[in-house]
Coordinates of N, CA and C in Angstrom, one line a residue:
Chain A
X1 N 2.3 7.1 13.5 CA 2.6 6.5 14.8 C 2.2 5.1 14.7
X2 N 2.8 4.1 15.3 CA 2.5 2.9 15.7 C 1.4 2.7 15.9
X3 N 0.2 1.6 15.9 CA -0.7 1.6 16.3 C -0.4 0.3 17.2
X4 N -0.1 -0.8 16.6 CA -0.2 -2.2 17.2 C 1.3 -2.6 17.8
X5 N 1.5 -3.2 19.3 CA 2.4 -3.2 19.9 C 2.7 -5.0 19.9
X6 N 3.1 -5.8 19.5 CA 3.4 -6.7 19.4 C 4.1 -7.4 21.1
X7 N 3.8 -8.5 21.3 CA 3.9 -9.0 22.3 C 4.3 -10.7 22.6
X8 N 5.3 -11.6 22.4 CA 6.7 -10.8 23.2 C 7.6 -10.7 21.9
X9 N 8.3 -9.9 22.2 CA 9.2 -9.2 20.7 C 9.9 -10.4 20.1
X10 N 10.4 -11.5 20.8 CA 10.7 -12.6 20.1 C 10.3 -13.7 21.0
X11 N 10.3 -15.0 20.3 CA 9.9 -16.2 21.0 C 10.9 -17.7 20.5
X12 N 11.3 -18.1 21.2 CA 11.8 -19.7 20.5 C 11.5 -20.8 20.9
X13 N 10.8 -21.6 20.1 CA 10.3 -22.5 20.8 C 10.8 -24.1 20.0
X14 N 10.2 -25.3 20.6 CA 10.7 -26.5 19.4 C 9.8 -27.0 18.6
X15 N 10.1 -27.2 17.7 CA 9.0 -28.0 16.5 C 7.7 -28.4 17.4
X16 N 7.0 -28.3 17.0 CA 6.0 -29.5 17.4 C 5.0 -28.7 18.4
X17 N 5.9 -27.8 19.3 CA 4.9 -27.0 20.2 C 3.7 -25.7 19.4
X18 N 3.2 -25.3 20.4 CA 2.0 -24.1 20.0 C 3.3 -22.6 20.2
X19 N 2.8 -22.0 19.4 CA 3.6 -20.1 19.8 C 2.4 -19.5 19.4
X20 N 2.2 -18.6 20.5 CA 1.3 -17.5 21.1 C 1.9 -16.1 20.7
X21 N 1.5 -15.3 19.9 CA 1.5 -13.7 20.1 C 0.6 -13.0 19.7
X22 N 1.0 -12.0 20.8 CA -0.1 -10.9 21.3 C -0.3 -9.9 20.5
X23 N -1.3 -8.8 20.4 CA -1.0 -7.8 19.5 C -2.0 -7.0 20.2
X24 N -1.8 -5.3 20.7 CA -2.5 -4.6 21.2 C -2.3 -3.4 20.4
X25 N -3.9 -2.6 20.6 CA -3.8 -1.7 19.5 C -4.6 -0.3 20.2
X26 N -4.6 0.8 19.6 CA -5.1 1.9 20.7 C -6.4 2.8 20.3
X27 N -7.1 2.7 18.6 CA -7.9 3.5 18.5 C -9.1 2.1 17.8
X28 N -9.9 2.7 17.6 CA -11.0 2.0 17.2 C -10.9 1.1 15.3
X29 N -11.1 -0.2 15.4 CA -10.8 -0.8 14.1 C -11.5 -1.4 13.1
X30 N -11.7 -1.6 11.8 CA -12.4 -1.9 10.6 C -12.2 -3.7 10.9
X31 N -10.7 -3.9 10.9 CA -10.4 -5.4 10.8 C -8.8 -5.5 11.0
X32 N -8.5 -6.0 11.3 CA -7.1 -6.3 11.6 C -6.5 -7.7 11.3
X33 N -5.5 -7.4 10.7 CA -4.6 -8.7 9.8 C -3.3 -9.0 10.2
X34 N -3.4 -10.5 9.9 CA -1.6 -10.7 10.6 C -0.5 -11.1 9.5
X35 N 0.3 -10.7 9.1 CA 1.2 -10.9 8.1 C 2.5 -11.5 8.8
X36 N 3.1 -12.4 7.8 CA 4.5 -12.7 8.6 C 5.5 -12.4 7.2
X37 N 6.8 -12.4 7.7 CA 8.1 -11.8 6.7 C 9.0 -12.7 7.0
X38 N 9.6 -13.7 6.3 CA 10.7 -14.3 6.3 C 11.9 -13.5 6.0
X39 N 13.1 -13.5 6.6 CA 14.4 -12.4 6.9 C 14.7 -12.2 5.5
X40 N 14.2 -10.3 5.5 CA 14.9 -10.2 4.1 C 13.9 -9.9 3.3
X41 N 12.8 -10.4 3.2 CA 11.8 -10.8 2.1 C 10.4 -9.5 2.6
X42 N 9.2 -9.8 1.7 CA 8.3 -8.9 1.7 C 7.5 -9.1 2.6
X43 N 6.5 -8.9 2.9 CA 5.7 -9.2 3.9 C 4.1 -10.2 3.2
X44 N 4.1 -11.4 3.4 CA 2.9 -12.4 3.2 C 1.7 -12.1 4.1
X45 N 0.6 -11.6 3.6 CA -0.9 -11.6 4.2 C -1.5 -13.3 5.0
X46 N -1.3 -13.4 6.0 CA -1.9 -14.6 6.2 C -3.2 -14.6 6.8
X47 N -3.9 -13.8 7.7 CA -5.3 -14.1 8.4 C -5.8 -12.6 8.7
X48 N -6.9 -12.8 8.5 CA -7.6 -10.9 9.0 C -9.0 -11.7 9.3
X49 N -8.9 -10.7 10.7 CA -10.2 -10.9 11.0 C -11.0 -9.4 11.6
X50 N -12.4 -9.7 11.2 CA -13.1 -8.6 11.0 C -13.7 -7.9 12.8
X51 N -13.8 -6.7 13.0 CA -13.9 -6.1 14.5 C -15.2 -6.9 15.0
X52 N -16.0 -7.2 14.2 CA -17.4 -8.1 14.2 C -17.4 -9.5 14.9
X53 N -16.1 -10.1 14.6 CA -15.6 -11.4 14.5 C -14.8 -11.5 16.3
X54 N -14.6 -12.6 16.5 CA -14.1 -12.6 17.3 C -13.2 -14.5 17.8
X55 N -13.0 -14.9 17.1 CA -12.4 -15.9 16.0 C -12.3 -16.5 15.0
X56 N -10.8 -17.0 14.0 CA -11.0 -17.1 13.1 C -10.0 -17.7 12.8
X57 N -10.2 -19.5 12.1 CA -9.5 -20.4 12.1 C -9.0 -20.2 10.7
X58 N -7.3 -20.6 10.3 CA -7.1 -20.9 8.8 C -5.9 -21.7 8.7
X59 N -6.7 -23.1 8.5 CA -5.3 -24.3 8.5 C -4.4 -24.6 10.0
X60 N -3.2 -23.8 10.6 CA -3.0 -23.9 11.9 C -3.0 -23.1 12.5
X61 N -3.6 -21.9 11.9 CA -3.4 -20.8 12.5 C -4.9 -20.5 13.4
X62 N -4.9 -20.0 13.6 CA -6.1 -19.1 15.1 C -5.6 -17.9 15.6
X63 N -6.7 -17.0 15.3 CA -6.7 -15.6 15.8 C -7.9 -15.2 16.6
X64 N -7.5 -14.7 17.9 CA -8.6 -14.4 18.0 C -8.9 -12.7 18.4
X65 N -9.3 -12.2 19.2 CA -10.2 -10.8 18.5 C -11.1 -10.1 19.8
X66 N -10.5 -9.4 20.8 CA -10.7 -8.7 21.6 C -10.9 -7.5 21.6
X67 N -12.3 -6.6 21.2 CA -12.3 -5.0 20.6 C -12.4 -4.7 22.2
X68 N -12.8 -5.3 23.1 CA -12.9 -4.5 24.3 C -11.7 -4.3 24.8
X69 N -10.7 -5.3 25.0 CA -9.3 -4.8 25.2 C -8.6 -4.3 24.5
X70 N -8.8 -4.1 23.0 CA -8.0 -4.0 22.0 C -7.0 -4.8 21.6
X71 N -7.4 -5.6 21.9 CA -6.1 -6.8 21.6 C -6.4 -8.3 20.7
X72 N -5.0 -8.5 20.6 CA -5.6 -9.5 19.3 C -4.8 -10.8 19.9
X73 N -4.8 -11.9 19.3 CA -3.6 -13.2 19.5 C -4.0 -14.2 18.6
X74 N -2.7 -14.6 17.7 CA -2.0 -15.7 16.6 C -1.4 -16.5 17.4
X75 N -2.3 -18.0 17.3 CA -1.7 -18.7 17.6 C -1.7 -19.9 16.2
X76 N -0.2 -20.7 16.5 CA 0.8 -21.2 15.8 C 0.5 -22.9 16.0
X77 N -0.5 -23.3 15.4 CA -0.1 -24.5 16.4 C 0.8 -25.8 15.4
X78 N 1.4 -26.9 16.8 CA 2.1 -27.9 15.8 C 3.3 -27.1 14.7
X79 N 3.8 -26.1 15.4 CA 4.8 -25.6 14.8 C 6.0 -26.3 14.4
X80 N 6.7 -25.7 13.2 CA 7.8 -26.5 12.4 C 8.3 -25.3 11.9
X81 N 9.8 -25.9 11.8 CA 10.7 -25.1 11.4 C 10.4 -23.9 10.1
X82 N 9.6 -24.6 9.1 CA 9.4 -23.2 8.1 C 8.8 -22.3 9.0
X83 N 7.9 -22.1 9.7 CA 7.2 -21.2 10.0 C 8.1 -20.1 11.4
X84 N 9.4 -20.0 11.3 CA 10.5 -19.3 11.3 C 10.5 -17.9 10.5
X85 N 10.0 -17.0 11.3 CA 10.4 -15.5 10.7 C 9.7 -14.5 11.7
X86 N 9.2 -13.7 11.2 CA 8.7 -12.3 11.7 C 7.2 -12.2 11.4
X87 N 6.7 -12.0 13.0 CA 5.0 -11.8 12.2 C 4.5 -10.4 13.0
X88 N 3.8 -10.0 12.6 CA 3.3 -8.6 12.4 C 1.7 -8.7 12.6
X89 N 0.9 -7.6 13.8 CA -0.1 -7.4 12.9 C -0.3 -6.4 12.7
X90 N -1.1 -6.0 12.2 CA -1.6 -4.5 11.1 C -3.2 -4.6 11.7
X91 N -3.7 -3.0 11.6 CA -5.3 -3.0 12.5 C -5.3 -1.8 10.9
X92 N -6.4 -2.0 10.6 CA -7.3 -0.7 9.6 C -7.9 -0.5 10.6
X93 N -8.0 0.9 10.6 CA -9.0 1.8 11.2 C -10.3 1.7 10.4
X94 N -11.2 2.4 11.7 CA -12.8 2.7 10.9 C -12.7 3.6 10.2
X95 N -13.7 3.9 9.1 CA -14.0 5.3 8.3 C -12.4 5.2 7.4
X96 N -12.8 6.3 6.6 CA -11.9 6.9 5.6 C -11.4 5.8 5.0
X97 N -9.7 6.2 4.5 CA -9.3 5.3 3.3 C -8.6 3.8 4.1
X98 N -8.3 3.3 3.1 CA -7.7 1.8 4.0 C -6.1 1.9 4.4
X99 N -6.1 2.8 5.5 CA -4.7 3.2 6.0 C -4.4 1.8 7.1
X100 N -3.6 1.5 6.8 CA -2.8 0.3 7.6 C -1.8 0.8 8.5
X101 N -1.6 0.2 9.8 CA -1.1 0.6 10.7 C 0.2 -0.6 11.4
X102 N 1.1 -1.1 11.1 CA 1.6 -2.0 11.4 C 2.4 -2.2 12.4
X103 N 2.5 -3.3 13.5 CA 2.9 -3.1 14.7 C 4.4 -3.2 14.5
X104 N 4.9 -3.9 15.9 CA 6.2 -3.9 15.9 C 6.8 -5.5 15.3
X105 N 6.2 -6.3 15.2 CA 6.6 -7.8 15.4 C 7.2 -8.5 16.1
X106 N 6.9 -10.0 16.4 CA 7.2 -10.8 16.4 C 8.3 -11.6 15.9
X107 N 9.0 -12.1 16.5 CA 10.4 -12.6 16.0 C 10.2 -14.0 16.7
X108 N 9.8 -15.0 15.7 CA 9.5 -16.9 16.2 C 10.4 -17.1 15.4
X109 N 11.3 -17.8 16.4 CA 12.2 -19.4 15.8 C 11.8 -20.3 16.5
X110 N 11.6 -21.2 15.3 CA 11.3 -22.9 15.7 C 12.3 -23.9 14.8
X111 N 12.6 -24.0 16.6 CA 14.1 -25.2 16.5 C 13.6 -26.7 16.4
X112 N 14.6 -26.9 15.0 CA 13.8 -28.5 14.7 C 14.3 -29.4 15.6
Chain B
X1 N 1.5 -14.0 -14.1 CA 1.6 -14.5 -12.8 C 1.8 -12.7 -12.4
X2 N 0.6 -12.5 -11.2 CA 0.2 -11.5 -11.3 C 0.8 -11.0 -9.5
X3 N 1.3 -9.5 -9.5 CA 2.5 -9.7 -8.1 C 2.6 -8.0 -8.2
X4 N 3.3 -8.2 -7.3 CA 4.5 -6.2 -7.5 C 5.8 -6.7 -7.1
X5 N 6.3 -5.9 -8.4 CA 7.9 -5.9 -8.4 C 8.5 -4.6 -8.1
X6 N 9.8 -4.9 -7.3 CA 10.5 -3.9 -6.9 C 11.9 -4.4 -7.0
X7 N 12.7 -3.4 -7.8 CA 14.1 -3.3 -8.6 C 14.8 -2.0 -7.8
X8 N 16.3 -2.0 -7.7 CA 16.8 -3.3 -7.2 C 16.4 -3.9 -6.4
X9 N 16.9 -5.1 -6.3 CA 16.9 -5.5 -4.8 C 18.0 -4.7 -3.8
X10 N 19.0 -4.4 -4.1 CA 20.0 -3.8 -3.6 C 20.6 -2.9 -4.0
X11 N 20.5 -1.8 -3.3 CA 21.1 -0.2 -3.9 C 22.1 0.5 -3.4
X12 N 23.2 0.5 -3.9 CA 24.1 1.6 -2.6 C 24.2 3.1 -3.5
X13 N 24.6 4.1 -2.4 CA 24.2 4.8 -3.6 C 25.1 6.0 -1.8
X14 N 26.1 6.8 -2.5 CA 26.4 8.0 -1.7 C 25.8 8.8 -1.5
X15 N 26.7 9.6 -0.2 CA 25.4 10.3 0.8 C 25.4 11.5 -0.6
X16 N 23.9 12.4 -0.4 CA 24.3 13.7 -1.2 C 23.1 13.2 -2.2
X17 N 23.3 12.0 -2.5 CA 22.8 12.1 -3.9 C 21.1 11.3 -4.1
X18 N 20.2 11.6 -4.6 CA 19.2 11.3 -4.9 C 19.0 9.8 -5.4
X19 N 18.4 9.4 -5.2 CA 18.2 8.0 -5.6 C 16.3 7.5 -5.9
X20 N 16.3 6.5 -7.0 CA 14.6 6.5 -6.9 C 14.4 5.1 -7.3
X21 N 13.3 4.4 -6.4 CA 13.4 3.0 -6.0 C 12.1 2.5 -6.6
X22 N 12.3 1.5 -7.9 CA 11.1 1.3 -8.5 C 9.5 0.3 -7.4
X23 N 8.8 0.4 -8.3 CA 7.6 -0.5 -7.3 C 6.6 -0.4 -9.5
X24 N 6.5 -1.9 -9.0 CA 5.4 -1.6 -10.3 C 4.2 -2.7 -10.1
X25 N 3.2 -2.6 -10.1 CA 1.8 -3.8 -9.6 C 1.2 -4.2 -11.4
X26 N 1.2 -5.0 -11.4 CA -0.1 -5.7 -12.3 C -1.3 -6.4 -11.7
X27 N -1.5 -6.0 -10.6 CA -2.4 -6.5 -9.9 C -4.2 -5.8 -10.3
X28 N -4.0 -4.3 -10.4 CA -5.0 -3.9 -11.0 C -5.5 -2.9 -9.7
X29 N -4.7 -2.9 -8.7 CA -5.3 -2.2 -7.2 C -5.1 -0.5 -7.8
X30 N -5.8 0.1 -7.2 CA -6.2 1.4 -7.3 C -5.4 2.4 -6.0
X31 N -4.7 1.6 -4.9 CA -4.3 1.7 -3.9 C -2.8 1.5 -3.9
X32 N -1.5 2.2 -3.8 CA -0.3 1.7 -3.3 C 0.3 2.5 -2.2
X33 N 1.2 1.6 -1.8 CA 1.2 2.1 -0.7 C 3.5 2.2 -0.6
X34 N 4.5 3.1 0.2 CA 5.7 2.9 0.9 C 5.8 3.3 2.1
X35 N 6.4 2.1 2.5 CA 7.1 1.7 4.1 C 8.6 1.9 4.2
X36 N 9.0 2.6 5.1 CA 10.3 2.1 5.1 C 10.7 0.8 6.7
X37 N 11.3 0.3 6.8 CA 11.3 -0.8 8.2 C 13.3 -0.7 8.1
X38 N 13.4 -0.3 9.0 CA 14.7 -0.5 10.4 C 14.7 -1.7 10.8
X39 N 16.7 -2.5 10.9 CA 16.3 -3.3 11.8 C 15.5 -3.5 13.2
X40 N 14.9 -5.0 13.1 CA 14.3 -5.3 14.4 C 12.8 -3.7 14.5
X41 N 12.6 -3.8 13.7 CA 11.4 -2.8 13.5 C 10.6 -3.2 12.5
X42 N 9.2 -2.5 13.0 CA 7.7 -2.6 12.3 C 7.9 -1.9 11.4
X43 N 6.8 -1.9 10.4 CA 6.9 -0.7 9.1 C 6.1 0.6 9.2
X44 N 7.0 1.6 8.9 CA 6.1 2.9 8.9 C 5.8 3.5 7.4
X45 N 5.0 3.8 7.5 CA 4.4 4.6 6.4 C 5.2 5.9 6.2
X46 N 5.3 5.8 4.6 CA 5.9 6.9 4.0 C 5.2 7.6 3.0
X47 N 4.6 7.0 2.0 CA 3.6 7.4 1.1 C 3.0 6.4 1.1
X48 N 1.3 7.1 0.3 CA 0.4 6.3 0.0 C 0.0 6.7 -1.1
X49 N -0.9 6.2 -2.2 CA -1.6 6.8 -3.0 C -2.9 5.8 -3.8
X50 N -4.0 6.5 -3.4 CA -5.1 5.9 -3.1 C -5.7 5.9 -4.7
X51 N -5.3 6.5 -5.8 CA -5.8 6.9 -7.4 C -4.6 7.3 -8.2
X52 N -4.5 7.2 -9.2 CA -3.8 8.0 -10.3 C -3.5 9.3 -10.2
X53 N -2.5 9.9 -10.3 CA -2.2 11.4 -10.1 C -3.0 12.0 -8.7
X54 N -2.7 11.3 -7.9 CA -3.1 11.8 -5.9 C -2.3 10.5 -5.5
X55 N -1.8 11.7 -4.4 CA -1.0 10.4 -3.0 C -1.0 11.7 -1.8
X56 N -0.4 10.9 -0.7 CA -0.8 11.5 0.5 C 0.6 11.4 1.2
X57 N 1.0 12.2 2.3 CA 1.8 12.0 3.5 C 2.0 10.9 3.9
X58 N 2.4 9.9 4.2 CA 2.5 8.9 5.8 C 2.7 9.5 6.7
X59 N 3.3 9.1 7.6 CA 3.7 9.0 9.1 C 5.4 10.3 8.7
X60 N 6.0 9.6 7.9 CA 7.4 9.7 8.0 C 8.1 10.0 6.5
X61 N 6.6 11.0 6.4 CA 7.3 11.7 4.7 C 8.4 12.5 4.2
X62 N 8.9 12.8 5.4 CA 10.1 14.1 5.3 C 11.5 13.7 4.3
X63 N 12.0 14.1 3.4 CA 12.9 13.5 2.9 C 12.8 12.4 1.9
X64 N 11.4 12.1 1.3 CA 11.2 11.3 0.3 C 10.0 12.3 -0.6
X65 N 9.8 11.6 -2.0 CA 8.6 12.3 -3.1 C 8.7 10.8 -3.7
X66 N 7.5 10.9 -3.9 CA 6.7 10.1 -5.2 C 5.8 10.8 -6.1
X67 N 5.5 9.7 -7.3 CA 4.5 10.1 -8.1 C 4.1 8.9 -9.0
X68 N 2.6 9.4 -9.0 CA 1.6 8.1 -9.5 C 1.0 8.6 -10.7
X69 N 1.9 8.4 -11.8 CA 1.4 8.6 -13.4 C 0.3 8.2 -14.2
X70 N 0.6 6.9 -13.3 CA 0.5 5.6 -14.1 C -0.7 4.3 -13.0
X71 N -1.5 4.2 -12.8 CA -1.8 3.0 -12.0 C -1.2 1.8 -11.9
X72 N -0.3 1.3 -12.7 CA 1.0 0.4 -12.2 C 2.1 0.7 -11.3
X73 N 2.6 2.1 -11.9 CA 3.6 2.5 -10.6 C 3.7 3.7 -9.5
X74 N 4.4 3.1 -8.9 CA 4.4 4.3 -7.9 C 5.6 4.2 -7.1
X75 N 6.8 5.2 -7.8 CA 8.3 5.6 -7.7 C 8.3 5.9 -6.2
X76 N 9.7 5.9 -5.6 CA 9.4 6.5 -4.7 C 11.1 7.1 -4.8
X77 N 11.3 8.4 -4.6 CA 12.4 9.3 -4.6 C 12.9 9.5 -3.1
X78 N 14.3 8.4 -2.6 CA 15.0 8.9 -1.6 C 15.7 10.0 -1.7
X79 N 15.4 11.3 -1.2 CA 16.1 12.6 -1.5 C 17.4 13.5 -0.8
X80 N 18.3 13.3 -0.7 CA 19.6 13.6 -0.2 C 19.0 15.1 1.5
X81 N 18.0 15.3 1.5 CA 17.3 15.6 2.7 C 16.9 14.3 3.9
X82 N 16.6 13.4 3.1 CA 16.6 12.6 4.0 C 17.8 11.9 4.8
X83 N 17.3 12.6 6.2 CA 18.8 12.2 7.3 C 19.5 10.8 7.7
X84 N 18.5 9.8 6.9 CA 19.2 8.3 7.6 C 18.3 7.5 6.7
X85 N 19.0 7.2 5.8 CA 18.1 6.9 4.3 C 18.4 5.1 4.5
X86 N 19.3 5.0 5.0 CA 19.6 3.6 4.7 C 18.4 2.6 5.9
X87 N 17.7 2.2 4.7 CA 16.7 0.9 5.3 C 16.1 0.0 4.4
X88 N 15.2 -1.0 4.6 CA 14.7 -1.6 3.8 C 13.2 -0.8 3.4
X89 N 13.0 -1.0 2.4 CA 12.2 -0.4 1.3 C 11.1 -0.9 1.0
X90 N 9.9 -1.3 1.1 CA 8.7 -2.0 0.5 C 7.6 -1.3 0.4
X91 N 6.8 -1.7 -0.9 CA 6.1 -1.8 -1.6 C 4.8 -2.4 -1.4
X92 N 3.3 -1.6 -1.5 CA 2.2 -2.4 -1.3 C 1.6 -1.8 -2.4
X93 N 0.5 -3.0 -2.4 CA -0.7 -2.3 -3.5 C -1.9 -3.1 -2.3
X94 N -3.0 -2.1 -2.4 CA -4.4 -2.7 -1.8 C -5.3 -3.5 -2.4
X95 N -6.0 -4.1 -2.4 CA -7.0 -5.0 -3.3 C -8.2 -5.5 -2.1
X96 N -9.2 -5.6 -2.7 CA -10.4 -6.0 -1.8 C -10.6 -7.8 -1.9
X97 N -10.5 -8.3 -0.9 CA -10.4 -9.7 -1.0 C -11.6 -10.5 -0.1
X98 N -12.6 -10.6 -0.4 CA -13.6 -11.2 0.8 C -14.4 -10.4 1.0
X99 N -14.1 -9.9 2.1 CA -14.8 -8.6 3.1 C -14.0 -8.1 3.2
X100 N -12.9 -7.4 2.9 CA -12.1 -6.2 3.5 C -11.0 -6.5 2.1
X101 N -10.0 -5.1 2.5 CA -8.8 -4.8 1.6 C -8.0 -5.6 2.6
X102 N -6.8 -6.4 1.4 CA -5.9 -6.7 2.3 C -4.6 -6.0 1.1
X103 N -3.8 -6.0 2.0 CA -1.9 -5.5 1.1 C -1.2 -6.9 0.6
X104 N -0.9 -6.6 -0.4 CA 0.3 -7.3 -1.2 C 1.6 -6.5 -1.5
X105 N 2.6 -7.1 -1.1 CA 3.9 -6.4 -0.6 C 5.0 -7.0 -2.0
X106 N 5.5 -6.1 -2.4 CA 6.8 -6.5 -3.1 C 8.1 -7.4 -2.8
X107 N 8.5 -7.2 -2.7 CA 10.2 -8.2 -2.4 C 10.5 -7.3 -1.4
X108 N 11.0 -6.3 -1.6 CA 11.6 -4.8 -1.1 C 13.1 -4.2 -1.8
X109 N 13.4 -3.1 -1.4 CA 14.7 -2.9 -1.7 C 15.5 -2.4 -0.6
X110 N 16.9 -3.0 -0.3 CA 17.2 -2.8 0.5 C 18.6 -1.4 0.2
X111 N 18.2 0.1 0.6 CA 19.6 0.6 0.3 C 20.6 1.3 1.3
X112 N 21.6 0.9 1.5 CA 22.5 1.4 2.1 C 23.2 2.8 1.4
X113 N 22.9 4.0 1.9 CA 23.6 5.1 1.6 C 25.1 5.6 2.7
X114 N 26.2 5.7 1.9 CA 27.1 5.6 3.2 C 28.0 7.1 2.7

């Protein structure tokens, strides 16, 4: 089943601005990661941050890390056209093996 | 230059008939993992396999088989049981990076059964 519900299912915004998405999730987690997929293509690992953590900067990206609500948010900043595709996050659960659970995604276009 | 490949990229292949979609890692992970993803959809889990000769269910095993011979590959068999085969296809292997496992994903294969 789904674990992480992506929030808002798509977004368009113009170059230059910040894009915000949400990610809510429903059982208890190890660390949770956000991957994005350009149309067509595989899925790229971009940022994980640990249930411990509660932000975490890489280059323009920012996530930050709500275990009380369950929820998560990638933010985009100074956005440009490459960064056009699908982003996703994925929560590992606690305990056992490293089963990944991947939401529904994000669908950002950024219009130059 | 160290990755996971998956052949084809594009498969068509009639209803009825069995089809099996490669995945192969040089990465060295102990962990692989298949998704299938619908359009405008997230990925669900189909198989996993966490060692050599062991794998597990996903979410959405009905209608596919794999097998892990080999710690580089891990096949996965679309099986003429499966009721709506045509989706995209991908490929992970797990690796420990930092503090936690993260997935590295293949290309995918995309196949339409008609």
């Amino acid at each position: 089943s789904q674990q992480g519900e992506e929030d808002p299912q798509a977004l368009s915004i113009q170059e230059g601005e910040n894009a915000t998405m949400n990610c809510s999730y429903k059982t208890s987690i190890n660390n949770l990661q956000w991957y994005r997929q350009n149309s067509g293509r595989g899925l790229v690992h971009l940022i994980l941050i640990r249930s411990n953590e509660r932000e975490k900067h890489s280059g323009r990206l920012r996530v930050t890390l709500d275990t009380s609500k369950k929820s998560s948010s990638l933010l985009i900043t100074a956005s440009r056209a490459a960064d056009t595709a699908s982003y996703f996050c994925a929560t590992v659960a606690s305990g056992g093996y490293q089963k990944v659970t991947f939401g529904t995604g994000t669908k950002l276009q950024v219009i130059p | 230059d160290g990755g996971i490949t998956q052949s084809p990229k594009y498969l068509f292949r009639k209803e009825g008939q069995n089809v099996t979609l490669s995945c192969e890692q040089n990465l060295n992970h102990d962990a692989m993992y298949w998704y299938r993803q619908d359009p405008g959809q997230g990925l669900r889990l189909i198989y996993y396999s966490q060692i050599v000769n062991d794998f597990q269910k996903g979410d959405i095993a009905e209608g596919y088989s794999v097998s892990r011979e080999k710690k580089e590959s891990f096949p996965l068999t679309v099986t003429s049981a499966q009721k709506n085969p045509t989706a995209f296809y991908l490929c992970a292997s797990s690796g420990y990076r930092g503090l936690a496992y993260e997935q590295y994903f293949g290309p995918g294969t995309r196949l339409t059964v008609t």
